[in-house]
Coordinates of C-alpha atoms in Angstrom, one line a residue:
M92 CA 47.5 2.9 -52.7
G93 CA 47.0 1.4 -49.2
K94 CA 46.0 4.7 -47.5
P95 CA 43.4 5.9 -50.0
Y96 CA 41.9 2.4 -50.0
N97 CA 41.7 2.5 -46.2
L98 CA 40.2 6.0 -46.2
N99 CA 37.6 4.9 -48.6
F100 CA 36.9 1.8 -46.5
Q101 CA 36.4 4.0 -43.4
R102 CA 34.0 6.3 -45.3
S103 CA 32.1 3.4 -46.6
R104 CA 31.7 2.0 -43.0
L105 CA 30.6 5.4 -41.8
G106 CA 28.0 5.6 -44.6
T107 CA 26.9 2.1 -43.7
I108 CA 26.4 3.0 -40.0
T109 CA 24.5 6.2 -40.9
S110 CA 22.3 4.4 -43.3
S111 CA 21.6 1.7 -40.7
F112 CA 20.4 4.3 -38.2
Q113 CA 18.2 6.0 -40.8
L114 CA 16.7 2.6 -41.7
V115 CA 16.1 1.9 -38.0
L116 CA 14.3 5.2 -37.6
G117 CA 12.2 4.7 -40.7
G118 CA 11.3 1.1 -39.7
L119 CA 10.5 2.3 -36.2
V120 CA 7.9 4.7 -37.4
I121 CA 6.4 2.1 -39.7
V122 CA 6.3 -0.6 -37.0
V123 CA 4.7 1.7 -34.4
S124 CA 2.1 3.0 -36.9
L125 CA 1.1 -0.4 -38.2
S126 CA 1.0 -1.8 -34.6
I127 CA -1.4 0.9 -33.4
L128 CA -3.5 0.7 -36.5
F129 CA -3.8 -3.1 -36.3
S130 CA -4.6 -3.0 -32.6
F131 CA -7.5 -0.6 -33.2
Y132 CA -8.7 -2.4 -36.3
S133 CA -8.7 -5.8 -34.5
V134 CA -11.3 -4.6 -32.0
G135 CA -13.5 -3.0 -34.6
F136 CA -12.7 0.6 -34.1
F137 CA -12.8 1.3 -37.8
M138 CA -16.3 0.0 -38.3
H139 CA -18.8 2.5 -39.4
D140 CA -20.7 2.4 -36.2
E141 CA -21.6 5.8 -34.8
D142 CA -22.3 4.5 -31.3
L143 CA -18.9 2.9 -31.2
C144 CA -17.2 6.0 -32.4
R145 CA -19.1 8.1 -29.8
H146 CA -18.0 5.5 -27.2
F147 CA -14.4 5.7 -28.3
Y148 CA -14.4 9.5 -27.6
G149 CA -15.6 8.9 -24.1
M150 CA -19.3 8.9 -24.2
Y151 CA -20.0 5.4 -22.8
D152 CA -19.5 4.0 -19.4
G153 CA -17.1 1.1 -18.8
F154 CA -14.2 2.4 -21.0
D155 CA -11.3 4.2 -19.3
I156 CA -10.2 6.4 -22.3
K157 CA -7.9 8.5 -20.1
S158 CA -5.8 5.4 -19.0
L159 CA -5.6 4.2 -22.6
A160 CA -4.6 7.6 -23.9
A161 CA -2.0 7.8 -21.1
R162 CA -0.5 4.4 -22.0
V163 CA -0.4 5.3 -25.7
D164 CA 1.3 8.6 -24.9
E165 CA 3.8 6.7 -22.7
V166 CA 4.7 4.4 -25.6
L167 CA 5.0 7.3 -28.1
N168 CA 7.2 9.2 -25.6
K169 CA 9.5 6.2 -25.5
M170 CA 9.7 6.1 -29.3
E171 CA 10.2 9.8 -29.5
T172 CA 13.1 9.6 -26.9
L173 CA 14.7 6.8 -28.9
Q174 CA 14.3 8.7 -32.2
D175 CA 15.9 11.9 -30.7
K176 CA 18.8 9.8 -29.3
L177 CA 19.4 8.2 -32.7
E178 CA 19.2 11.4 -34.6
L179 CA 21.6 13.0 -32.2
I180 CA 24.1 10.1 -32.7
V181 CA 23.7 10.5 -36.5
K182 CA 24.3 14.3 -36.3
Q183 CA 27.4 13.7 -34.2
M184 CA 28.7 11.2 -36.7
E185 CA 28.1 13.6 -39.6
K186 CA 29.9 16.4 -37.6
N187 CA 32.9 14.2 -36.8
K188 CA 33.3 12.7 -40.2
V189 CA 37.1 13.3 -40.3
E190 CA 37.7 11.8 -36.9
L191 CA 35.5 8.8 -37.6
S192 CA 37.1 8.2 -41.0
S193 CA 40.5 7.9 -39.3
S194 CA 39.2 5.8 -36.4
N195 CA 38.4 2.1 -36.3
I196 CA 34.9 1.2 -35.0
S197 CA 35.0 -2.4 -34.2
R198 CA 32.1 -4.8 -34.8
L199 CA 31.9 -5.3 -31.0
E200 CA 31.4 -1.6 -30.5
Y201 CA 28.9 -1.4 -33.3
K202 CA 27.0 -4.4 -31.7
R203 CA 27.0 -2.7 -28.3
L204 CA 25.7 0.5 -29.7
L205 CA 22.8 -1.2 -31.4
E206 CA 21.9 -3.3 -28.3
E207 CA 22.0 -0.5 -25.7
E208 CA 20.8 2.5 -27.8
V209 CA 18.4 0.9 -30.2
I210 CA 17.3 -2.7 -29.4
R211 CA 16.6 -2.4 -25.7
P212 CA 14.6 0.9 -25.8
L213 CA 12.7 -0.4 -28.9
S214 CA 11.9 -3.7 -27.1
S215 CA 10.7 -1.8 -24.0
A216 CA 8.4 0.3 -26.1
Q217 CA 7.2 -2.7 -28.0
I218 CA 6.3 -4.5 -24.7
A219 CA 4.5 -1.5 -23.4
L220 CA 2.5 -1.2 -26.7
R221 CA 1.6 -4.9 -26.6
Q222 CA 0.4 -4.6 -23.1
I223 CA -2.3 -2.0 -24.0
R224 CA -5.6 -3.8 -23.8
L225 CA -8.3 -2.2 -25.9
P226 CA -11.9 -2.6 -24.7
R227 CA -13.9 -5.6 -26.0
V228 CA -16.7 -4.8 -28.4
E229 CA -19.7 -7.0 -27.5
G230 CA -22.5 -8.1 -29.8
S231 CA -24.9 -5.4 -28.5
G232 CA -22.4 -2.7 -29.4
S233 CA -21.4 -2.1 -25.7
V234 CA -17.8 -1.9 -24.8
K235 CA -16.2 -3.5 -21.8
E236 CA -12.8 -2.9 -20.3
D237 CA -11.0 -4.5 -17.3
P238 CA -10.8 -1.7 -14.7
L239 CA -7.4 0.1 -14.4
I240 CA -5.8 -2.4 -16.8
N241 CA -4.2 0.3 -19.0
T242 CA -3.0 2.3 -16.0
F243 CA 0.0 0.2 -15.0
V244 CA 3.0 -1.0 -16.9
I245 CA 4.3 -3.7 -14.6
E246 CA 2.8 -7.0 -15.8
E247 CA 2.4 -8.5 -12.3
I248 CA 0.0 -5.7 -11.3
R249 CA -2.0 -6.2 -14.5
K250 CA -2.2 -9.9 -13.9
Y251 CA -3.3 -9.3 -10.3
I252 CA -6.2 -6.8 -11.1
T253 CA -7.5 -8.8 -14.1
P254 CA -10.6 -10.7 -13.1
K255 CA -10.0 -14.5 -12.8
M256 CA -12.6 -16.8 -14.4
N257 CA -13.4 -19.9 -12.4
G258 CA -11.4 -22.9 -13.5
N259 CA -14.5 -25.1 -14.1
G260 CA -16.4 -22.4 -15.9
K261 CA -19.2 -22.5 -13.3
V262 CA -20.3 -20.3 -10.5
N263 CA -18.0 -20.5 -7.4
V264 CA -18.8 -20.8 -3.7
Y265 CA -19.3 -17.0 -3.6
G266 CA -22.0 -17.2 -6.3
T267 CA -19.9 -15.4 -8.9
P268 CA -18.4 -16.5 -12.3
M269 CA -15.0 -15.0 -11.5
I270 CA -12.9 -13.5 -8.7
Y271 CA -12.1 -9.8 -8.6
N272 CA -8.9 -8.9 -6.9
T273 CA -8.9 -5.3 -5.5
I274 CA -6.5 -2.5 -4.8
G275 CA -7.0 0.8 -3.2
H276 CA -8.1 3.6 -5.6
L277 CA -5.2 5.9 -4.6
C278 CA -2.8 3.3 -6.0
V279 CA -3.5 5.1 -9.3
L280 CA -1.9 8.3 -7.9
M281 CA 1.0 6.3 -6.5
K282 CA 1.7 4.4 -9.7
K283 CA 5.5 4.8 -9.5
E284 CA 5.7 3.5 -6.0
L285 CA 3.3 0.6 -6.6
E286 CA 5.1 -0.5 -9.7
K287 CA 8.4 -0.4 -7.8
Y288 CA 6.7 -2.6 -5.1
M289 CA 5.4 -5.1 -7.6
D290 CA 8.6 -5.3 -9.7
Y291 CA 10.2 -8.6 -8.7
D292 CA 11.0 -12.1 -10.1
I293 CA 8.1 -14.6 -9.4
G294 CA 9.2 -17.2 -6.9
S295 CA 12.4 -15.4 -5.9
Y296 CA 13.0 -13.4 -2.6
C297 CA 11.1 -10.2 -2.1
K298 CA 13.0 -7.0 -1.6
D299 CA 13.2 -5.8 2.0
D300 CA 10.6 -3.1 1.2
W301 CA 8.0 -3.4 4.0
Y302 CA 8.4 0.3 4.6
L303 CA 7.4 1.0 1.0
A304 CA 4.3 -1.3 1.4
Q305 CA 3.3 0.5 4.6
K306 CA 3.7 3.9 3.0
L307 CA 1.5 2.8 0.1
M308 CA -1.2 1.6 2.6
I309 CA -1.1 4.8 4.7
Y310 CA -1.4 7.0 1.7
G311 CA -4.5 5.2 0.5
C312 CA -3.2 2.4 -1.7
D313 CA -4.9 -0.1 0.5
P314 CA -5.5 -2.9 0.1
L315 CA -2.2 -3.7 -1.6
P316 CA -2.1 -6.4 -4.2
R317 CA -0.8 -9.8 -3.2
R318 CA 2.8 -10.6 -4.3
R319 CA 4.3 -13.9 -5.6
C320 CA 7.7 -13.6 -4.1
L321 CA 9.1 -15.1 -0.9
E322 CA 9.2 -12.7 2.1
R323 CA 12.4 -12.4 4.0
A324 CA 12.8 -12.9 7.7
S325 CA 15.7 -11.8 10.0
K326 CA 18.9 -13.8 9.2
L327 CA 19.3 -14.3 12.9
Y328 CA 15.8 -15.5 13.6
R329 CA 15.3 -17.7 16.7
K330 CA 12.2 -19.5 17.9
P331 CA 9.9 -17.3 20.1
Y332 CA 9.8 -17.6 23.9
P333 CA 7.2 -20.0 25.3
I334 CA 3.8 -18.3 26.1
D335 CA 4.4 -18.3 29.9
K336 CA 7.5 -16.2 29.3
S337 CA 6.7 -14.3 26.1
L338 CA 3.6 -12.4 27.5
W339 CA 5.7 -10.1 29.8
T340 CA 9.1 -10.3 28.2
I341 CA 10.6 -8.0 25.5
P342 CA 11.2 -10.3 22.5
D343 CA 14.5 -11.4 21.2
G344 CA 15.7 -8.5 19.0
R345 CA 17.2 -11.0 16.5
N346 CA 13.7 -11.9 15.4
V347 CA 13.0 -8.4 14.0
R348 CA 14.1 -6.8 10.7
W349 CA 15.4 -3.5 11.9
S350 CA 15.8 -1.9 8.4
N351 CA 14.2 1.6 8.1
Y352 CA 14.2 2.2 11.8
K353 CA 16.4 4.6 13.6
C354 CA 17.0 2.0 16.3
R355 CA 18.6 -1.4 15.7
N356 CA 17.6 -3.1 18.9
F357 CA 14.9 -3.0 21.7
E358 CA 17.3 -1.3 24.1
C359 CA 17.5 1.7 21.8
L360 CA 13.7 2.1 22.0
S361 CA 13.8 3.0 25.6
S362 CA 11.8 6.2 26.6
K363 CA 15.1 7.6 27.9
N364 CA 16.6 7.7 24.4
P365 CA 15.6 10.9 22.7
K366 CA 16.7 9.5 19.3
R367 CA 14.4 6.4 19.5
G368 CA 12.5 7.6 16.4
Y369 CA 8.9 7.2 17.6
T370 CA 6.7 9.6 19.6
K371 CA 3.5 7.6 20.2
C372 CA 3.3 5.1 23.1
I373 CA 6.4 6.2 24.8
G374 CA 7.7 3.6 27.2
C375 CA 5.6 0.7 25.8
F376 CA 8.8 -1.3 25.0
E377 CA 9.6 -1.3 28.7
M378 CA 7.8 -4.1 30.5
D379 CA 8.2 -2.7 34.0
K380 CA 6.1 0.3 32.9
E381 CA 3.6 -1.8 30.8
K382 CA 2.8 -4.2 33.7
V383 CA 1.1 -1.5 35.8
K384 CA -1.3 -0.4 33.1
W385 CA -5.1 -1.1 33.6
V386 CA -4.4 -3.0 36.8
T387 CA -3.1 -0.3 39.2
N388 CA -5.1 2.6 40.4
S389 CA -3.4 5.8 39.3
F390 CA -5.9 8.1 41.1
V391 CA -6.6 9.9 37.8
P392 CA -10.4 9.8 37.0
V393 CA -9.8 9.0 33.3
D394 CA -8.0 5.8 34.1
F395 CA -10.4 2.9 34.2
L396 CA -9.3 -0.6 35.5
I397 CA -9.9 -3.8 33.5
K398 CA -11.5 -5.5 36.5
D399 CA -14.0 -2.7 37.0
V400 CA -14.9 -2.7 33.3
L401 CA -15.4 -6.5 33.2
E402 CA -17.6 -6.4 36.3
I403 CA -20.1 -4.3 34.4
K404 CA -20.8 -7.3 32.0
P405 CA -19.6 -10.3 34.1
G406 CA -18.9 -13.3 31.8
E407 CA -20.2 -11.4 28.7
I408 CA -16.9 -10.0 27.4
R409 CA -15.1 -12.7 25.5
I410 CA -13.7 -11.2 22.3
G411 CA -12.7 -7.7 21.3
L412 CA -10.6 -5.3 19.4
D413 CA -7.9 -2.9 20.7
Y414 CA -7.7 -0.1 18.1
S415 CA -4.6 1.6 19.4
I416 CA -0.9 2.1 19.1
G417 CA 1.0 -0.2 21.4
T418 CA 2.9 -3.4 22.0
G419 CA -0.1 -5.6 23.0
T420 CA -0.2 -5.0 26.7
F421 CA -4.0 -4.4 26.8
A422 CA -4.5 -7.7 25.0
A423 CA -2.1 -9.4 27.4
R424 CA -4.0 -8.2 30.4
M425 CA -7.3 -9.2 28.9
R426 CA -5.9 -12.6 28.1
E427 CA -5.3 -13.1 31.8
Q428 CA -9.0 -12.7 32.1
N429 CA -9.8 -15.2 29.4
V430 CA -10.7 -12.5 26.9
T431 CA -9.3 -12.7 23.4
I432 CA -8.3 -9.3 22.0
I433 CA -7.0 -8.5 18.5
S434 CA -4.6 -5.5 18.5
T435 CA -4.3 -3.2 15.5
A436 CA -0.7 -2.3 14.7
L437 CA 1.3 -0.3 12.2
N438 CA 5.1 -0.1 12.4
L439 CA 5.2 3.7 13.0
E440 CA 9.0 4.1 13.4
A441 CA 9.2 1.0 15.7
P442 CA 8.4 -2.7 15.3
F443 CA 4.9 -2.7 17.0
S444 CA 3.4 -5.5 14.9
E445 CA 6.3 -7.9 15.4
T446 CA 6.4 -7.2 19.1
I447 CA 2.8 -8.0 19.6
A448 CA 3.1 -11.3 17.7
L449 CA 6.3 -12.3 19.5
R450 CA 4.5 -11.8 22.8
G451 CA 2.1 -14.5 21.7
L452 CA -0.8 -12.1 20.8
M453 CA -2.7 -11.3 17.6
P454 CA -1.7 -8.2 15.6
L455 CA -4.0 -6.8 12.9
Y456 CA -2.0 -4.8 10.3
V457 CA -4.5 -2.2 9.2
T458 CA -4.7 1.5 8.6
L459 CA -7.3 4.1 9.5
N460 CA -8.3 4.0 5.8
Q461 CA -9.7 0.5 6.0
R462 CA -13.1 -0.9 6.9
L463 CA -12.7 -3.4 9.7
P464 CA -12.5 -7.0 8.4
F465 CA -15.2 -8.2 10.8
F466 CA -18.8 -9.0 10.3
D467 CA -21.7 -7.0 11.8
N468 CA -22.6 -7.3 15.5
T469 CA -19.8 -9.7 16.4
M470 CA -17.4 -7.9 18.9
D471 CA -18.1 -7.7 22.6
L472 CA -15.6 -4.9 23.2
I473 CA -13.8 -2.2 21.2
H474 CA -11.0 -0.3 23.1
T475 CA -9.0 2.6 21.8
I476 CA -6.1 4.6 23.3
G477 CA -3.3 6.8 21.8
L478 CA -4.2 6.5 18.2
M479 CA -7.1 8.9 17.5
D480 CA -6.8 12.1 19.3
G481 CA -7.5 15.8 18.6
W482 CA -5.6 15.7 15.3
I483 CA -8.3 13.6 13.6
D484 CA -10.7 15.1 11.1
L485 CA -14.3 15.0 12.4
Q486 CA -15.7 13.4 9.3
L487 CA -13.1 10.7 9.2
L488 CA -13.8 10.0 12.9
D489 CA -17.5 9.8 12.0
F490 CA -16.9 7.1 9.4
I491 CA -14.7 5.2 11.9
L492 CA -17.2 5.4 14.7
F493 CA -20.0 4.1 12.5
D494 CA -17.8 1.2 11.4
W495 CA -17.2 0.4 15.1
D496 CA -20.9 0.6 15.7
R497 CA -21.4 -1.9 12.9
V498 CA -19.0 -4.4 14.4
L499 CA -20.1 -4.1 18.1
R500 CA -22.9 -6.4 19.1
P501 CA -25.9 -5.2 21.0
G502 CA -24.8 -4.8 24.6
G503 CA -21.2 -4.6 23.5
L504 CA -18.9 -2.0 25.1
L505 CA -17.0 0.9 23.5
W506 CA -14.1 2.0 25.7
I507 CA -12.7 5.4 24.8
D508 CA -9.4 5.5 26.8
R509 CA -7.6 8.8 27.4
F510 CA -8.7 10.5 24.2
F511 CA -7.3 14.0 24.3
C512 CA -8.0 17.2 22.4
N513 CA -8.0 21.0 22.7
R514 CA -10.5 22.3 25.2
R515 CA -12.2 24.4 22.5
D516 CA -12.8 21.2 20.4
L517 CA -14.1 19.1 23.3
D518 CA -17.8 19.7 22.5
D519 CA -17.4 18.6 18.9
Y520 CA -15.7 15.3 19.9
M521 CA -18.2 14.7 22.7
Y522 CA -21.0 14.9 20.2
M523 CA -19.3 12.4 18.0
F524 CA -19.1 9.8 20.8
L525 CA -22.6 10.5 22.1
Q526 CA -24.5 10.6 18.8
F527 CA -25.2 6.8 18.9
R528 CA -27.2 7.1 22.1
Y529 CA -25.1 4.5 23.9
K530 CA -25.7 3.9 27.6
K531 CA -23.1 5.7 29.7
H532 CA -21.4 3.4 32.3
K533 CA -18.4 5.6 32.9
W534 CA -17.6 9.1 31.7
A535 CA -14.7 11.2 32.9
I536 CA -12.9 14.4 31.8
S537 CA -9.5 15.5 33.2
P538 CA -7.0 18.2 32.4
K539 CA -4.0 17.2 30.4
S540 CA -2.4 20.6 30.1
E541 CA -3.4 24.2 30.1
D542 CA -5.1 24.0 26.7
E543 CA -5.9 20.2 26.4
V544 CA -8.1 17.8 28.2
Y545 CA -8.5 14.0 28.5
L546 CA -11.8 12.2 27.9
S547 CA -12.5 8.6 28.9
A548 CA -15.8 6.9 28.5
L549 CA -17.3 3.4 28.7
L550 CA -20.4 3.1 26.6
E551 CA -22.8 0.3 25.8
K552 CA -24.4 -0.2 22.4
P553 CA -28.2 -0.4 22.6
Q554 CA -30.4 -3.1 21.1
R555 CA -31.6 -2.2 17.6
S556 CA -33.9 -4.2 15.5

């Protein structure tokens, strides 16, 4: 009697498990259907309002129907994947009835199966469903939706891009009732990377993912959203050198996070090392080579000296921007002349930004995609070398030059330093630089190779009113 009873018991347990899965599937369909219906009903989408219906199908402005549809599809795909997985498990159990009837499935295994294969995926889908924000129907029948809110799953991104009402309910110092946080429009096309970047525990340490952040910026996801995690520094960090030493000394390598570089110290970045990892600004991590720049006559007509440039506007050049790739040497030399220079810097396979800062100078971490964060007519000088050469698209260069013109004050100087391009493209680039009708103080062209030429120019912005 013992064996038949045990066999019946095992079959009864198998039937119970199978029934449980079927109940879960049925309940899953009902929950999802009711949740979606309730969400749409709660915002009035079942009202007999023709304008509202037309809007729902994409005929009004202000409602991102594509993002909403994509999010609903994402949730439904999760549900469909879960359903397929459960049905496969049930089929396997039906197929292996004999083996299952003779085996013992412990309560612990049954619990693990439910947690990993059912509860967690169902919870994930439920959270994604709850995160969907349907547009608000206002009294006039118009529909409003927070921009991009249904594009992203990670809650921290959604919180960041949601407009923030002023705490006192009044207009703020900017004259607006709320603050709008912004992200670059191409963040939408890099959704996976951005969600990885913003996936962290609030208040905990950030991942060492500066390289991912820079990649997002370079590819147009710029500006990036702010994060609420604690940024890491090098575990071996030491206080920087004093300013009288730091200006012309390679910084302590222990103050740099060397992850994602081919090199792991400053010695490796030597121009003699073919595996240094970077190709722009070769030799700019070697101070003996940097010290001679802009102060020693090289007898090449395209090389202008700082003292000669400053003599053109004695006492007038006080602040400026170095829009280049480098380690801050131009800013260091100008500092010796009591001129404050901000240096743009991206870490293109080497720690340019940290090096500039550790030398006691000011790096500006921006890409070519970004409008300069300076007000109109404020800079005395803009200098550029080594960043924008013959590779740059003419229309992109046009936008950049107009932004420089916006920032330069009347009488300010634009210093084009060793710009190089193919000989056949020289006329096009010359037109770009000359279209603003700046006064020519210096203009020089010199061969770089058989097919390429250098162009250097010192131009003065005219008075416009």
